[in-house]
Short mmCIF file of C-alpha atoms in Angstrom, two decimals:
data_model
loop_
_atom_site.label_atom_id
_atom_site.label_comp_id
_atom_site.label_asym_id
_atom_site.label_seq_id
_atom_site.Cartn_x
_atom_site.Cartn_y
_atom_site.Cartn_z
CA UNK A 1 165.81 93.34 106.26
CA UNK A 2 162.10 93.68 105.65
CA UNK A 3 160.06 96.63 106.86
CA UNK A 4 156.53 95.82 107.96
CA UNK A 5 153.65 97.76 109.46
CA UNK A 6 151.82 96.66 112.58
CA UNK A 7 149.79 93.49 111.99
CA UNK A 8 146.46 95.27 112.39
CA UNK A 9 147.51 97.82 109.74
CA UNK A 10 148.69 95.13 107.33
CA UNK A 11 145.20 93.61 107.42
CA UNK A 12 143.51 96.91 106.53
CA UNK A 13 142.56 98.25 103.14
CA UNK A 14 143.17 101.90 102.31
CA UNK A 15 140.01 104.01 102.27
CA UNK A 16 139.41 104.99 98.67
CA UNK A 17 136.85 107.39 97.25
CA UNK A 18 136.92 107.10 93.46
CA UNK A 19 136.07 110.36 91.72
CA UNK A 20 133.17 109.35 89.50
CA UNK A 21 131.91 112.06 87.21
CA UNK A 22 128.17 112.56 86.74
CA UNK A 23 125.96 115.51 85.88
CA UNK A 24 123.68 114.82 88.87
CA UNK A 25 125.87 114.13 91.93
CA UNK A 26 123.82 112.79 94.85
CA UNK A 27 126.24 110.38 96.54
CA UNK A 28 128.17 112.20 99.28
CA UNK A 29 125.53 113.99 101.41
CA UNK A 30 127.03 117.39 100.64
CA UNK A 31 125.02 120.57 100.36
CA UNK A 32 123.83 121.19 96.78
CA UNK A 33 124.37 124.93 97.19
CA UNK A 34 127.54 127.03 97.53
CA UNK A 35 127.84 129.53 100.34
CA UNK A 36 125.74 132.72 100.12
CA UNK A 37 127.39 135.74 98.45
CA UNK A 38 127.51 137.65 101.75
CA UNK A 39 129.60 134.91 103.37
CA UNK A 40 131.86 134.59 100.31
CA UNK A 41 132.51 138.34 100.40
CA UNK A 42 133.37 138.21 104.12
CA UNK A 43 135.73 135.29 103.49
CA UNK A 44 137.49 137.11 100.66
CA UNK A 45 138.13 140.15 102.87
CA UNK A 46 139.38 138.00 105.74
CA UNK A 47 141.64 135.83 103.60
CA UNK A 48 143.23 138.93 102.04
CA UNK A 49 144.89 139.78 105.37
CA UNK A 50 145.75 136.25 106.54
CA UNK A 51 149.43 135.82 107.40
CA UNK A 52 150.17 132.58 105.59
CA UNK A 53 153.79 132.67 106.73
CA UNK A 54 152.68 132.22 110.35
CA UNK A 55 151.36 129.11 112.07
CA UNK A 56 147.65 129.19 112.92
CA UNK A 57 146.39 129.48 116.49
CA UNK A 58 147.04 125.99 117.87
CA UNK A 59 143.99 126.22 120.13
CA UNK A 60 141.66 127.62 117.42
CA UNK A 61 140.31 129.86 120.18
CA UNK A 62 138.30 132.30 118.03
CA UNK A 63 136.56 129.47 116.21
CA UNK A 64 135.93 127.63 119.47
CA UNK A 65 134.36 130.77 120.92
CA UNK A 66 131.93 130.87 117.98
CA UNK A 67 131.18 127.16 118.39
CA UNK A 68 130.49 127.61 122.11
CA UNK A 69 128.00 130.39 121.31
CA UNK A 70 126.38 128.34 118.55
CA UNK A 71 125.97 125.19 120.65
CA UNK A 72 125.54 126.99 124.00
CA UNK A 73 128.33 125.14 125.75
CA UNK A 74 131.42 126.28 127.62
CA UNK A 75 134.60 127.19 125.75
CA UNK A 76 136.55 124.52 127.65
CA UNK A 77 134.03 121.91 126.51
CA UNK A 78 134.93 122.41 122.83
CA UNK A 79 137.68 121.04 120.58
CA UNK A 80 137.90 121.54 116.83
CA UNK A 81 139.82 119.65 114.20
CA UNK A 82 140.20 118.70 110.58
CA UNK A 83 136.78 117.15 110.08
CA UNK A 84 134.75 115.10 112.51
CA UNK A 85 136.80 112.03 111.54
CA UNK A 86 139.83 113.56 113.26
CA UNK A 87 137.76 114.19 116.38
CA UNK A 88 136.58 110.57 116.40
CA UNK A 89 140.14 109.35 115.84
CA UNK A 90 141.41 111.48 118.73
CA UNK A 91 138.74 110.03 121.03
CA UNK A 92 139.71 106.48 120.02
CA UNK A 93 143.42 107.26 120.50
CA UNK A 94 142.72 108.54 124.00
CA UNK A 95 140.14 106.00 125.18
CA UNK A 96 140.53 103.03 122.84
CA UNK A 97 143.56 101.02 121.81
CA UNK A 98 144.94 97.54 122.30
CA UNK A 99 143.04 95.60 124.96
CA UNK A 100 140.10 98.04 124.82
CA UNK A 101 136.72 97.64 123.15
CA UNK A 102 134.28 99.67 121.09
CA UNK A 103 130.56 98.94 120.82
CA UNK A 104 128.68 99.99 117.68
CA UNK A 105 125.13 99.51 116.45
CA UNK A 106 125.32 98.37 112.84
CA UNK A 107 124.89 99.30 110.09
CA UNK A 108 126.41 102.68 110.87
CA UNK A 109 129.09 105.13 109.74
CA UNK A 110 131.92 102.94 108.45
CA UNK A 111 134.75 105.24 109.58
CA UNK A 112 134.10 104.29 113.21
CA UNK A 113 135.14 100.71 112.40
CA UNK A 114 138.03 101.95 110.28
CA UNK A 115 139.38 104.11 113.10
CA UNK A 116 138.88 101.29 115.59
CA UNK A 117 141.01 99.03 113.40
CA UNK A 118 143.71 101.71 112.99
CA UNK A 119 143.90 102.23 116.75
CA UNK A 120 143.79 98.47 117.45
CA UNK A 121 140.50 98.82 119.33
CA UNK A 122 138.37 95.65 119.34
CA UNK A 123 134.88 96.26 117.95
CA UNK A 124 131.71 94.64 119.26
CA UNK A 125 128.85 95.17 116.81
CA UNK A 126 125.20 94.86 117.81
CA UNK A 127 122.89 94.64 114.77
CA UNK A 128 119.96 97.01 114.55
CA UNK A 129 116.45 95.65 114.03
CA UNK A 130 115.06 95.16 110.55
CA UNK A 131 113.58 98.69 110.67
CA UNK A 132 117.02 100.00 111.74
CA UNK A 133 115.91 100.86 115.27
CA UNK A 134 118.08 99.73 118.23
CA UNK A 135 117.53 96.24 119.58
CA UNK A 136 117.53 97.25 123.24
CA UNK A 137 117.27 93.67 124.50
CA UNK A 138 120.42 92.65 122.59
CA UNK A 139 122.27 95.79 123.64
CA UNK A 140 121.48 95.30 127.33
CA UNK A 141 122.52 91.65 127.06
CA UNK A 142 125.86 92.65 125.51
CA UNK A 143 126.46 95.27 128.18
CA UNK A 144 125.81 92.63 130.86
CA UNK A 145 128.50 90.45 129.29
CA UNK A 146 131.14 93.08 128.57
CA UNK A 147 131.71 96.72 129.47
CA UNK A 148 133.11 98.48 126.40
CA UNK A 149 135.42 101.46 126.79
CA UNK A 150 133.59 103.39 124.04
CA UNK A 151 130.07 103.22 122.63
CA UNK A 152 129.73 104.96 119.26
CA UNK A 153 126.52 105.88 117.49
CA UNK A 154 125.73 108.16 114.58
CA UNK A 155 122.51 110.06 115.33
CA UNK A 156 120.72 110.50 113.00
CA UNK A 157 122.36 107.38 111.67
CA UNK A 158 124.33 107.16 108.44
CA UNK A 159 123.55 105.37 106.15
CA UNK A 160 120.05 104.50 107.40
CA UNK A 161 118.83 108.04 108.15
CA UNK A 162 117.02 106.82 111.25
CA UNK A 163 117.06 108.47 114.67
CA UNK A 164 117.90 106.96 118.04
CA UNK A 165 115.50 108.32 120.63
CA UNK A 166 116.88 110.70 123.21
CA UNK A 167 115.47 108.43 125.94
CA UNK A 168 117.54 105.52 124.57
CA UNK A 169 120.76 107.56 124.70
CA UNK A 170 119.94 108.75 128.24
CA UNK A 171 119.39 105.14 129.28
CA UNK A 172 122.82 104.19 127.93
CA UNK A 173 124.45 107.10 129.76
CA UNK A 174 122.81 106.12 133.03
CA UNK A 175 123.30 102.35 132.88
CA UNK A 176 127.04 102.46 132.20
CA UNK A 177 130.09 104.61 132.89
CA UNK A 178 131.35 103.89 129.37
CA UNK A 179 132.21 106.88 127.19
CA UNK A 180 129.26 107.32 124.79
CA UNK A 181 130.19 109.11 121.54
CA UNK A 182 127.23 110.50 119.62
CA UNK A 183 128.05 111.63 116.09
CA UNK A 184 125.56 114.38 115.16
CA UNK A 185 126.91 115.02 111.67
CA UNK A 186 123.32 115.36 110.42
CA UNK A 187 121.90 116.99 113.53
CA UNK A 188 120.74 120.16 111.78
CA UNK A 189 118.24 118.15 109.73
CA UNK A 190 116.38 116.69 112.71
CA UNK A 191 114.55 118.17 115.70
CA UNK A 192 116.63 116.66 118.50
CA UNK A 193 120.17 116.78 119.93
CA UNK A 194 121.91 115.55 123.06
CA UNK A 195 124.56 118.28 123.23
CA UNK A 196 122.80 119.77 126.26
CA UNK A 197 123.33 116.47 128.09
CA UNK A 198 127.11 116.97 128.06
CA UNK A 199 126.59 119.32 131.02
CA UNK A 200 125.01 116.53 133.07
CA UNK A 201 126.79 113.39 131.86
CA UNK A 202 130.57 113.29 132.13
CA UNK A 203 130.64 110.16 129.94
CA UNK A 204 129.05 111.81 126.88
CA UNK A 205 130.93 113.24 123.92
CA UNK A 206 129.18 114.73 120.88
CA UNK A 207 130.83 115.10 117.48
CA UNK A 208 129.64 117.51 114.78
CA UNK A 209 130.79 118.50 111.31
CA UNK A 210 130.70 121.61 109.12
CA UNK A 211 130.50 119.43 105.99
CA UNK A 212 126.73 118.97 105.72
CA UNK A 213 124.28 121.71 106.70
CA UNK A 214 127.03 124.33 107.06
CA UNK A 215 128.24 123.73 103.46
CA UNK A 216 131.96 123.42 104.26
CA UNK A 217 132.80 119.90 103.10
CA UNK A 218 135.87 121.28 101.32
CA UNK A 219 137.22 123.06 104.41
CA UNK A 220 137.26 119.92 106.62
CA UNK A 221 136.14 121.23 110.02
CA UNK A 222 134.84 119.09 112.87
CA UNK A 223 133.83 119.70 116.48
CA UNK A 224 133.96 117.70 119.70
CA UNK A 225 131.82 118.73 122.68
CA UNK A 226 132.34 116.94 126.00
CA UNK A 227 132.99 117.43 129.70
CA UNK A 228 136.27 119.15 130.59
CA UNK A 229 137.97 115.93 131.81
CA UNK A 230 137.19 114.21 128.48
CA UNK A 231 138.39 117.23 126.48
CA UNK A 232 141.64 117.38 128.43
CA UNK A 233 142.43 113.74 127.69
CA UNK A 234 141.60 114.12 123.99
CA UNK A 235 143.81 117.23 123.79
CA UNK A 236 146.78 115.08 124.74
CA UNK A 237 146.57 113.10 121.50
CA UNK A 238 145.55 115.95 119.19
CA UNK A 239 148.47 117.13 117.11
CA UNK A 240 149.42 120.84 117.29
CA UNK A 241 148.20 123.17 114.54
CA UNK A 242 145.74 120.49 113.47
CA UNK A 243 143.35 122.97 111.85
CA UNK A 244 144.86 125.25 109.22
CA UNK A 245 144.38 128.99 109.25
CA UNK A 246 142.09 129.04 106.20
CA UNK A 247 139.68 126.52 107.70
CA UNK A 248 139.67 128.35 111.03
CA UNK A 249 138.95 131.67 109.32
CA UNK A 250 136.26 130.35 106.97
CA UNK A 251 134.45 128.30 109.63
CA UNK A 252 134.40 131.29 112.00
CA UNK A 253 132.82 133.50 109.34
CA UNK A 254 130.24 130.85 108.46
CA UNK A 255 129.18 130.53 112.09
CA UNK A 256 128.87 134.30 112.47
CA UNK A 257 126.51 134.26 109.48
CA UNK A 258 124.84 130.91 110.20
CA UNK A 259 121.29 132.31 110.13
CA UNK A 260 121.75 132.79 106.37
CA UNK A 261 121.97 129.00 106.02
CA UNK A 262 118.88 127.99 107.98
CA UNK A 263 116.29 128.56 105.19
CA UNK A 264 118.15 126.10 102.94
CA UNK A 265 118.11 123.48 105.71
CA UNK A 266 114.33 123.85 105.92
CA UNK A 267 114.14 123.43 102.14
CA UNK A 268 116.23 120.24 102.28
CA UNK A 269 113.93 118.78 104.94
CA UNK A 270 110.84 119.61 102.87
CA UNK A 271 112.43 118.12 99.75
CA UNK A 272 113.46 115.01 101.69
CA UNK A 273 109.86 114.35 102.65
CA UNK A 274 108.62 115.04 99.12
CA UNK A 275 111.19 112.72 97.55
CA UNK A 276 110.35 109.95 100.01
CA UNK A 277 106.64 110.25 99.18
CA UNK A 278 107.49 110.05 95.48
CA UNK A 279 109.70 107.00 96.03
CA UNK A 280 106.94 105.23 97.94
CA UNK A 281 104.58 105.75 94.99
CA UNK A 282 106.87 103.63 92.80
CA UNK A 283 105.85 99.97 92.73
CA UNK A 284 108.15 97.82 94.85
CA UNK A 285 110.32 100.63 96.22
CA UNK A 286 110.93 100.77 99.98
CA UNK A 287 112.16 104.13 101.34
CA UNK A 288 113.39 104.28 104.93
CA UNK A 289 112.02 107.29 106.88
CA UNK A 290 114.90 109.75 107.27
CA UNK A 291 115.93 112.53 109.65
CA UNK A 292 118.93 113.54 107.53
CA UNK A 293 119.68 115.03 104.10
CA UNK A 294 119.54 111.62 102.39
CA UNK A 295 117.22 108.66 101.93
CA UNK A 296 118.09 104.96 102.04
CA UNK A 297 115.93 102.89 99.71
CA UNK A 298 115.73 99.63 97.82
CA UNK A 299 113.91 98.39 94.75
CA UNK A 300 112.67 94.93 93.73
CA UNK A 301 115.84 94.52 91.64
CA UNK A 302 119.49 93.88 92.39
CA UNK A 303 121.01 97.06 93.84
CA UNK A 304 124.26 97.00 91.88
CA UNK A 305 122.32 96.89 88.63
CA UNK A 306 120.08 99.83 89.55
CA UNK A 307 123.14 101.84 90.62
CA UNK A 308 124.90 101.21 87.30
CA UNK A 309 121.77 101.98 85.28
CA UNK A 310 121.36 105.31 87.06
CA UNK A 311 125.01 106.14 86.45
CA UNK A 312 124.50 105.48 82.74
CA UNK A 313 121.82 108.16 82.92
CA UNK A 314 124.35 110.56 84.49
CA UNK A 315 122.91 110.22 88.00
CA UNK A 316 125.37 109.26 90.75
CA UNK A 317 124.08 107.94 94.07
CA UNK A 318 125.69 105.71 96.75
CA UNK A 319 125.59 101.95 96.45
CA UNK A 320 125.31 100.04 99.76
CA UNK A 321 124.10 96.80 98.17
CA UNK A 322 127.19 94.84 99.16
CA UNK A 323 127.43 96.08 102.76
CA UNK A 324 126.47 93.84 105.70
CA UNK A 325 122.81 94.29 106.75
CA UNK A 326 122.14 96.49 103.69
CA UNK A 327 121.72 94.03 100.83
CA UNK A 328 120.01 95.73 97.91
CA UNK A 329 119.98 99.18 99.50
CA UNK A 330 120.96 102.43 97.79
CA UNK A 331 121.31 105.92 99.26
CA UNK A 332 120.44 109.19 97.56
CA UNK A 333 121.44 112.63 98.83
CA UNK A 334 118.75 115.30 98.73
CA UNK A 335 119.87 117.90 96.20
CA UNK A 336 118.09 120.82 94.60
CA UNK A 337 114.49 120.29 93.55
CA UNK A 338 115.63 120.04 89.92
CA UNK A 339 118.30 117.44 90.75
CA UNK A 340 115.82 115.43 92.80
CA UNK A 341 113.33 115.46 89.93
CA UNK A 342 115.98 114.20 87.51
CA UNK A 343 116.89 111.41 89.93
CA UNK A 344 113.25 110.37 90.33
CA UNK A 345 112.67 110.44 86.57
CA UNK A 346 115.82 108.39 85.95
CA UNK A 347 114.91 105.84 88.62
CA UNK A 348 111.38 105.45 87.23
CA UNK A 349 112.82 104.94 83.76
CA UNK A 350 115.27 102.31 85.01
CA UNK A 351 112.58 100.44 86.95
CA UNK A 352 110.05 100.64 84.11
CA UNK A 353 112.61 99.07 81.77
CA UNK A 354 113.42 96.38 84.32
CA UNK A 355 109.73 95.64 84.94
CA UNK A 356 109.09 95.39 81.21
CA UNK A 357 112.10 93.11 80.67
CA UNK A 358 111.08 90.83 83.56
CA UNK A 359 107.67 90.23 81.97
CA UNK A 360 109.06 89.11 78.62
#
């Protein structure tokens, strides 16, 4: 007797994140700073009295109350889970599946496609324009041909860093009854959000993460905000005790002290703009305008080569050169000013050597 997984699972590859060591780590869009001392002290006091022998609150009510205050939404409009990926997976489990379709605008966050494949949801991909803005004509044409059950977009978009206009999202919400999932993982780095629209549009769900601006990548905390009917359906597929007691406790404390984090977000935005200006000064480099904590860019040379040359100089960034629609592109996370300077110096050195070699 042979034991086999479902056919759609057999055709998948496991998601792997190799742990590559480098002195300058700018590949994962994490915060370059640890939590402030005040928050660490509050966490230490809280953890000291945690009852680890007891299950955590299955509803994560205290954390959800803090989220509702932070995002100014109702308590019953909020779910939390183990990272935003779990929230996306729960949405796809509830509203996707065999015989159902997902529409994405590519290139975008790859886990959406991964989760679609896991849940046996058919994906319809509409390519973005060359400048990574939405091709509205193509999108409207697709929607005239097929009505997907879910439309997913990352806004601001990962890995491009670009922003879909609020008016575009509102148009989608009004022209279709499809569930529109907007992933605002990088929302704190840009001036716009559509969370307020969840009060007016029953077909909108917004996903957020604590892993970026809130500096809790290691705690794995994600948020879903949607109308009560959507939340109730998603709750049916969410496993009990899905968020451990440590993550609930830590995330709650971070939100209660969130104003301590805002100055660093402002600094990241300022550094992002400075780094992009510096990149654009380098001959042949194209840097995509970003509304996130990273910049997508390409050089006149083959992307894999530039990535490897930077790694030899102890600078780790993300290589997207082999991804569809992203040939030659690389992505760098905005780190501290010192880290950013080392990246820029290393890149200039790599490109200078390449330019010199090409002229021989």
